[in-house]
Each structure stands twice: as C-alpha cells, then as structure tokens.
Amino acid sequence: MAKGTSSMSLSSLPLTLICIAYFLFSPPSATVTAQYDVVSLGAKADGESDSSKAFLSAWSSACASSSPATINVPAGSFYIKSATFDGPCRSTVTFKIAGTLVAPSDYSVIGSTDNWIIFHQVNGLNVVGGVLDGQGSGLWACKASGKGCPQGATNLEFSNSENIFVSGLSSVNSQMFHIVVNGCQNVKLQGVMVSALGTSPNTDGIHISQSKDVTVLNSKIGTGDDCVSIGPGASNLWIENVACGPGHGISIGSLGKDSQEEGVQNVTVKTATFTGTQNGVRIKSWARPSTAFVRNIQFQHATMNNVQNPIIIDQNYCPDDDDCPHEASGVRISDVTYQDIHGTSATEVAVKFDCSTEYPCTGITMEDVKLTYRSQVAEASCENAGGTASGSVQPTSCL
Ligand SMILES: *[C@@H]1O[C@H](CO)[C@@H](O)[C@H](O)[C@H]1NC(C)=O
C-alpha cells in the first residue's frame, strides 16, 4: 500500500473489492444448477444404439461446471457399452436417472474388464434413481457349463472417491459383483435394490473394501452370492434395515487370502432380515497366515427365516473344498457382539464359531439370541472361541 493513503480509504477498500467480486462472479441466483440432458447430447432410448459417448459428454460438461450440475437421463432404455466417469470435478454432480441403462448382453464385450460403469476420483456425487441392467445371464451360463469364461464385469463401482450419495438405484443381473465401493470415504447408499438369480455366481450385492464411513440403509438385496460383503481395509460401516435373500448373507470377508492385508473394524449391522439365505451374519477367513484382523463388530436385531447358517464365524473358509491351504488362520477376530438375533435355522447348528487354532476369537458377546430348527432349540458349536453370553441365549452358548 502506498505511503500517505488515508485511513478512510484503507478500511473501505476490502469492502469495495468484495462488492465488485460479488457482482462479477456470483451466479444470478444461488439455486441455479447447470442441467445436461443425455438425449439432447445424442443418447437414444432405443436400448440398442450405444449411448456411451453422449453420457460421457454430459459428464465432462457437468464435471467442468463451476456450479452444481445435474445430468438428466429420461425414461427409456439406454444401451451403454461401458463408461468411466473420471473426476475430480469442479462442483457436485447429480445423476438423475429415470430410465434403464443396459449393458452388452454378449459377455465377450466387457467380460474381461473389471467394470461396466465406474466413477473414479470423484468428490461430491449424487446418483438418484435408475436401473442398471448388467445382462449377466449369458456369462452365468458359461460359468455353469465349466467352459473357460471371463471373470465378468462389476455393474457399478465407486473408486477412490469421497462424498458419494446414492438413492433409489436398482442393479439387476450383473455379470459379477453388483455395486463396489473401493478406496472411498463418506459414502451413503440408500433405498438400493439388487436383484439376480440365487444361482448366479459371484454376484455379490454391495462390496465394500478399503473404505471408511460407508452407510447402507433401507435396501433390498437378492442375489447369488453375499448380499453385502466387506473386504480388507473397511472401517466405520453402518448397515441398517437390509433385507437379504436369496443370497449368502452379510459377510465380513473373506479375509486373509494375502499374508499382508488390512483389517476390518467398527462395523454395525442393525435390523437385517435374511430369508432362505445360505448364511445370516458371517465372518470368514482363509486358513493361512495373514496380518488382517476383524474387531469391534455389532450385529443387532436380525431376523432369520430358514437360514442355513444364521450365525457363523468360519476361519477355515474353503469354497468348493478346492485347493485350500488348511493352515491356521492369522486373522485375529475380537469384540464381536450378537444382540437380539432370532428366527429359524434351516440346519441343526444355528450358531457356529470355528475360529483359528493359533488366534482364538476373543470378546464374543451373545445377548438375547433365539434360533430354532424345526420348531426345536437349535445347536451351537464352538472351536477356539471365547466370550460371554447374557440374557436369554438359545441355543445355549458354547463360549
Ligand atoms: C464407528 O463408526 C460409526 C459410523 O458407522 C461412527 O459414527 C463412529 O464414530 C465410529 N467409531 C469410531 C471409534 O471410530
């Protein structure tokens, strides 16, 4: 500031600058949102013309917008060969989907890629509504025939992203996992529907790994593998009001496949209903050395309807009994609470804790558990499991 400037102009200068800046740069109204319509950008609701380019062009405009932007997908069926939506974006982007996005039905098109639709490095995204149809049945049939088939693509992945809010989205018939959250923070999935055949292979509903602060609310998942699966490096998860079936239940793991692996901690599963599923609430690890751990887990208020393994910890996880290590699991499991778990088991053993011979499970708490098998009290089985039971616990605790 030049010498001799009066004290009067010194104090009013900042205010003047703020006023000028306000008139130059503020939008006409704070509520204005940039709008992009995929159809006006060339997408066709005919279910067969590839609309990927139109979607990607809507994304690049929305992502470059300095004010919050909305991409509108109207009703109808849009064929998307594959789409990668890359961030970072300048402002929050909202995908409003009234229609259905359809994947290639020929699995050779994307079956060897990891994802059909992926959001990568995005901070601030809303996905509202929409149906994602993975058309996976061709690949499932290939896998069932025992031919050499590609692994298959995930319907939808959020990768290395933050502040993601998904509501009212349906994912059907994915080739592989339906929805994956990996490397993310602060993700909320609400009112999500997942649907695939109970016999479809590896079609996990929602898979969460390497992520923090993830909430799944009010969702309905029926599929051929885990309804929700939780992988290495997941912490602070809240899963509430989920209906699961058909499927393999809500699973932490499998963990310990690798010797150097991150653990899972602070997971709450509250008010879940399991119907005709292979498992209810499960923790599973491979039987081999690993640095992974599972701790501070709450399973509260679950209803089991004819579930094969309502409560299970399996540290000798060995799918299809095929080529498994059969060593002691290195995964340390501690502080797991089962509270108010009730309903029917489809097998005699409703509670099974099969923990590591080298690192027994510690701090297992059971409170108000009532599981029956054919209208009789079911059985519990414990190997290397320690903890306490309180309230009424049936089958009688073996901790
Ligand atoms: C555990 O996770 C919940 C969210 O599910 C979070 O609110 C809470 O702060 C976390 N607790 C700790 C100790 O990190």
XYZ file of C-alpha atoms and ligand atoms in Angstrom:
413
model
C 0.000 0.000 0.000
C 1.413 3.411 -0.996
C 2.521 5.700 1.758
C 0.100 8.527 2.522
C -3.106 6.585 1.786
C -5.748 7.876 4.144
C -7.070 5.622 6.914
C -10.571 6.128 5.486
C -9.851 4.520 2.068
C -7.763 1.775 3.711
C -10.715 0.416 5.673
C -13.297 0.724 2.881
C -11.118 -0.834 0.159
C -11.671 -4.517 1.143
C -15.440 -3.995 1.261
C -15.411 -2.365 -2.179
C -13.445 -5.300 -3.598
C -15.857 -7.821 -2.099
C -18.801 -5.951 -3.664
C -17.150 -5.847 -7.088
C -16.232 -9.529 -6.826
C -19.808 -10.372 -5.856
C -21.298 -8.622 -8.917
C -18.709 -10.052 -11.280
C -18.633 -13.658 -10.185
C -21.767 -14.678 -8.305
C -24.389 -16.639 -10.238
C -27.698 -14.819 -10.852
C -29.286 -16.988 -8.192
C -27.647 -19.310 -5.705
C -30.110 -22.091 -6.588
C -29.229 -22.274 -10.289
C -27.914 -25.659 -11.323
C -26.359 -26.416 -14.679
C -28.512 -29.015 -16.460
C -27.390 -31.524 -19.046
C -29.735 -33.866 -20.842
C -28.198 -37.004 -22.327
C -30.811 -37.207 -25.101
C -30.041 -33.717 -26.374
C -26.390 -34.809 -26.397
C -27.182 -37.766 -28.663
C -28.269 -40.627 -26.391
C -31.038 -42.834 -27.809
C -33.667 -44.512 -25.657
C -33.944 -47.467 -28.030
C -31.945 -49.966 -25.963
C -29.510 -50.696 -28.770
C -27.696 -47.605 -30.067
C -24.555 -47.111 -27.976
C -25.186 -44.051 -25.820
C -21.826 -44.172 -24.004
C -20.471 -41.119 -25.853
C -23.496 -38.963 -25.002
C -23.253 -39.946 -21.329
C -19.525 -39.191 -21.259
C -20.003 -35.851 -22.956
C -22.706 -34.923 -20.406
C -20.268 -35.958 -17.683
C -17.358 -33.885 -18.952
C -19.537 -30.765 -19.148
C -21.143 -31.373 -15.758
C -17.795 -32.176 -14.186
C -16.263 -28.957 -15.539
C -19.162 -26.822 -14.315
C -18.287 -24.314 -11.621
C -21.793 -24.545 -10.162
C -23.508 -27.794 -9.134
C -24.560 -29.697 -12.226
C -27.302 -32.206 -12.937
C -27.269 -34.829 -15.677
C -30.765 -35.947 -16.609
C -31.421 -39.393 -18.016
C -35.076 -39.622 -19.038
C -37.243 -42.738 -19.067
C -36.381 -45.405 -21.610
C -33.690 -47.951 -22.196
C -30.158 -46.731 -22.962
C -27.505 -49.139 -24.186
C -24.138 -48.323 -22.652
C -21.187 -50.360 -23.853
C -19.105 -49.164 -20.909
C -18.473 -45.875 -19.151
C -15.736 -44.427 -16.968
C -16.702 -41.203 -15.231
C -13.472 -39.615 -14.058
C -13.068 -36.804 -11.560
C -12.096 -34.641 -9.915
C -14.973 -32.315 -10.783
C -15.230 -28.603 -10.045
C -18.540 -28.946 -8.246
C -21.045 -31.586 -7.094
C -22.587 -33.587 -9.914
C -26.031 -35.199 -9.705
C -27.032 -38.052 -11.998
C -30.831 -38.146 -12.121
C -31.866 -41.361 -13.833
C -35.467 -42.143 -14.726
C -34.615 -44.874 -17.231
C -32.635 -48.090 -17.507
C -29.005 -48.417 -18.554
C -28.402 -51.688 -20.372
C -25.037 -53.471 -20.650
C -23.907 -55.580 -23.617
C -25.627 -58.965 -23.495
C -22.642 -60.606 -25.218
C -20.247 -61.205 -22.307
C -17.197 -61.149 -24.559
C -17.625 -57.360 -24.944
C -16.845 -56.326 -21.332
C -16.490 -59.668 -19.516
C -12.717 -59.343 -19.269
C -12.780 -55.776 -17.950
C -13.289 -55.045 -14.259
C -16.237 -52.678 -14.522
C -19.144 -51.773 -16.707
C -19.760 -48.337 -15.116
C -17.211 -46.710 -12.831
C -16.856 -43.383 -11.046
C -13.235 -42.683 -10.275
C -11.704 -39.912 -8.117
C -14.934 -38.009 -7.718
C -15.588 -35.793 -4.702
C -19.305 -34.912 -4.406
C -21.702 -37.068 -6.411
C -25.395 -37.911 -6.157
C -26.893 -40.777 -8.108
C -30.673 -40.677 -7.883
C -32.895 -43.424 -9.265
C -32.149 -45.566 -12.265
C -31.912 -49.227 -13.167
C -28.609 -50.805 -14.186
C -29.170 -53.994 -16.144
C -25.939 -55.978 -16.453
C -27.496 -58.686 -18.671
C -25.251 -61.233 -16.940
C -27.176 -64.423 -17.649
C -25.026 -65.368 -20.654
C -21.868 -65.263 -18.562
C -23.505 -67.173 -15.679
C -24.488 -69.918 -18.137
C -20.929 -70.007 -19.489
C -19.548 -70.351 -15.943
C -22.066 -73.087 -15.129
C -21.017 -75.039 -18.215
C -17.440 -75.167 -16.938
C -16.044 -73.689 -20.134
C -13.245 -71.147 -19.934
C -15.137 -67.910 -19.311
C -14.038 -64.378 -18.472
C -14.367 -63.281 -14.846
C -17.090 -60.735 -15.645
C -17.559 -57.018 -15.010
C -18.967 -55.285 -11.930
C -22.122 -53.305 -12.753
C -21.138 -50.172 -10.829
C -18.002 -49.180 -8.962
C -17.065 -46.117 -6.949
C -13.308 -45.963 -6.723
C -11.049 -43.544 -4.817
C -13.938 -41.155 -4.295
C -15.481 -39.110 -1.498
C -18.895 -37.808 -0.523
C -20.995 -40.099 -2.648
C -24.759 -40.360 -2.144
C -26.802 -42.984 -3.974
C -30.547 -43.348 -3.564
C -33.258 -45.360 -5.228
C -30.901 -47.171 -7.600
C -31.577 -50.727 -8.818
C -28.917 -53.091 -10.062
C -30.060 -56.255 -11.804
C -28.302 -59.252 -13.334
C -24.726 -58.078 -13.037
C -22.106 -60.349 -14.632
C -20.101 -60.215 -11.382
C -20.406 -58.005 -8.269
C -23.273 -55.502 -8.490
C -22.032 -52.425 -6.603
C -18.441 -51.969 -5.380
C -17.191 -49.234 -3.049
C -13.389 -49.292 -3.013
C -10.959 -46.678 -1.747
C -13.753 -44.295 -0.747
C -14.754 -42.119 2.164
C -18.205 -40.942 3.216
C -20.498 -42.974 1.005
C -24.218 -43.402 1.607
C -26.291 -45.956 -0.285
C -29.973 -45.700 0.443
C -33.026 -47.443 -0.952
C -30.893 -49.623 -3.201
C -32.338 -52.733 -4.856
C -30.202 -55.593 -6.095
C -31.700 -58.492 -7.964
C -30.144 -61.538 -9.641
C -30.818 -65.282 -9.608
C -29.920 -67.148 -6.408
C -27.767 -69.431 -8.553
C -25.804 -66.662 -10.302
C -22.071 -66.957 -9.470
C -20.084 -64.194 -7.677
C -22.856 -61.644 -7.977
C -22.304 -60.002 -4.559
C -24.829 -57.221 -3.968
C -22.719 -54.499 -2.348
C -18.984 -54.982 -1.777
C -17.109 -52.519 0.432
C -13.318 -52.511 0.808
C -10.516 -50.037 1.561
C -13.178 -47.534 2.592
C -14.243 -45.500 5.601
C -17.600 -44.113 6.732
C -19.926 -46.082 4.485
C -23.656 -46.346 5.234
C -26.123 -48.738 3.611
C -29.755 -48.041 4.510
C -33.197 -49.404 3.632
C -32.059 -51.731 0.897
C -33.331 -54.983 -0.576
C -30.833 -57.437 -1.974
C -31.488 -60.801 -3.594
C -28.582 -62.392 -5.441
C -26.352 -65.451 -5.924
C -23.548 -64.519 -3.505
C -23.144 -62.266 -0.450
C -25.836 -59.594 -0.149
C -23.211 -57.346 1.416
C -19.530 -58.334 1.533
C -16.925 -56.416 3.464
C -13.311 -56.693 2.382
C -9.891 -55.627 3.732
C -9.427 -52.046 4.900
C -13.096 -51.295 5.607
C -13.915 -49.296 8.734
C -16.783 -47.339 10.246
C -19.575 -49.055 8.356
C -23.244 -48.734 9.242
C -25.661 -51.163 7.606
C -29.272 -50.787 8.657
C -32.605 -52.131 7.522
C -31.427 -54.504 4.830
C -33.483 -57.416 3.520
C -31.303 -60.219 2.150
C -32.410 -63.249 0.154
C -31.724 -65.202 -1.843
C -28.010 -64.865 -1.174
C -25.106 -65.798 1.066
C -25.868 -63.283 3.818
C -23.945 -60.301 5.117
C -20.280 -61.280 5.277
C -17.122 -59.795 6.661
C -14.522 -61.417 4.433
C -13.261 -63.433 3.072
C -10.126 -62.077 4.699
C -6.629 -63.429 4.989
C -6.178 -64.520 1.436
C -2.976 -62.469 1.387
C -0.299 -62.541 4.042
C -0.118 -58.720 4.145
C -3.643 -57.458 4.428
C -5.551 -54.695 6.191
C -8.204 -55.452 8.784
C -11.876 -54.581 9.205
C -13.106 -52.586 12.166
C -16.133 -50.813 13.594
C -18.974 -52.351 11.622
C -22.613 -52.201 12.745
C -25.269 -54.333 11.079
C -28.642 -53.371 12.514
C -32.153 -54.624 11.712
C -31.481 -57.066 8.903
C -33.815 -59.776 7.645
C -32.471 -62.912 5.996
C -34.827 -65.141 4.030
C -33.761 -68.542 2.705
C -30.120 -67.499 2.627
C -27.010 -69.665 2.952
C -25.752 -67.534 5.871
C -27.066 -64.792 8.101
C -24.246 -62.796 9.651
C -20.889 -64.285 8.755
C -17.201 -63.631 9.333
C -14.912 -65.713 7.153
C -11.187 -66.040 6.647
C -8.895 -68.295 4.721
C -6.829 -70.788 6.730
C -3.409 -69.292 6.228
C -1.114 -66.713 7.889
C -2.160 -63.068 7.488
C -1.834 -59.681 9.146
C -5.570 -58.990 8.788
C -7.963 -58.613 11.738
C -11.655 -58.147 12.481
C -12.632 -56.107 15.533
C -15.419 -54.082 17.086
C -18.352 -55.573 15.176
C -22.030 -55.317 16.215
C -24.779 -57.487 14.808
C -28.062 -56.234 16.262
C -31.736 -57.056 15.710
C -31.625 -59.661 12.967
C -34.450 -61.909 11.837
C -33.564 -65.264 10.292
C -36.121 -67.060 8.136
C -34.962 -70.575 7.277
C -31.272 -69.645 7.084
C -28.656 -72.406 6.756
C -26.007 -70.765 8.993
C -27.681 -67.900 10.861
C -24.598 -67.004 12.952
C -21.221 -68.167 11.688
C -17.531 -67.436 12.057
C -15.580 -69.616 9.640
C -11.811 -69.325 9.803
C -11.370 -72.395 7.622
C -13.082 -70.844 4.644
C -12.581 -73.084 1.654
C -15.064 -72.545 -1.157
C -15.881 -75.720 -3.075
C -13.238 -77.544 -0.973
C -10.841 -76.774 -3.721
C -7.106 -76.250 -3.317
C -7.258 -74.663 0.158
C -4.248 -74.010 2.403
C -5.573 -75.767 5.572
C -3.222 -73.834 7.857
C -4.061 -71.823 10.986
C -5.702 -68.539 10.041
C -3.667 -65.491 11.027
C -6.762 -63.288 11.101
C -7.400 -62.034 14.659
C -11.103 -61.734 15.471
C -12.133 -59.818 18.591
C -15.070 -57.938 20.123
C -17.986 -59.215 18.102
C -21.481 -58.723 19.559
C -24.630 -60.603 18.596
C -27.667 -58.947 20.122
C -31.329 -59.788 19.567
C -30.897 -62.333 16.800
C -33.929 -64.542 16.344
C -35.784 -66.776 13.909
C -35.378 -70.122 12.203
C -32.364 -72.105 11.076
C -32.530 -74.481 8.112
C -29.878 -76.702 9.726
C -29.370 -78.121 13.207
C -26.306 -75.987 14.005
C -27.566 -72.399 14.075
C -24.536 -70.899 15.790
C -21.091 -71.916 14.619
C -17.827 -70.388 15.782
C -14.956 -72.124 14.009
C -12.022 -69.901 14.986
C -8.300 -70.063 14.328
C -6.274 -72.591 16.345
C -3.447 -70.061 16.509
C -5.501 -66.923 17.230
C -8.730 -67.891 19.016
C -11.648 -65.460 18.736
C -11.923 -63.246 21.818
C -14.609 -60.984 23.229
C -17.587 -62.594 21.542
C -20.785 -61.407 23.232
C -24.182 -63.009 22.800
C -27.272 -61.370 24.182
C -30.900 -62.366 23.572
C -30.468 -64.913 20.846
C -33.242 -67.315 19.934
C -32.836 -69.591 16.947
C -34.866 -72.710 16.328
C -34.544 -75.653 13.977
C -37.775 -77.447 13.022
C -39.502 -75.819 15.999
C -36.868 -77.210 18.400
C -33.993 -75.397 20.016
C -31.074 -75.492 17.566
C -27.437 -76.321 18.391
C -24.312 -74.247 18.855
C -20.764 -75.279 18.131
C -17.560 -73.572 19.280
C -13.920 -74.134 18.346
C -11.353 -71.763 19.837
C -13.989 -69.133 20.670
C -14.089 -67.104 23.891
C -16.595 -64.602 25.240
C -19.750 -64.207 27.278
C -23.482 -64.752 26.990
C -26.218 -62.756 28.697
C -29.987 -62.546 28.637
C -31.731 -65.495 27.088
C -29.491 -67.344 24.646
C -30.827 -70.328 22.686
C -29.135 -72.460 21.558
C -27.216 -72.466 24.853
C -23.929 -70.680 24.423
C -20.822 -72.815 23.964
C -18.466 -69.873 24.549
C -17.702 -46.184 14.211
O -18.446 -45.989 13.022
C -19.512 -45.075 13.142
C -20.199 -45.000 11.801
O -20.721 -46.231 11.485
C -19.005 -43.721 13.552
O -20.088 -42.847 13.747
C -18.199 -43.843 14.825
O -17.617 -42.608 15.139
C -17.094 -44.866 14.634
N -16.379 -45.073 15.901
C -15.074 -44.933 15.973
C -14.486 -45.208 17.319
O -14.369 -44.627 15.027
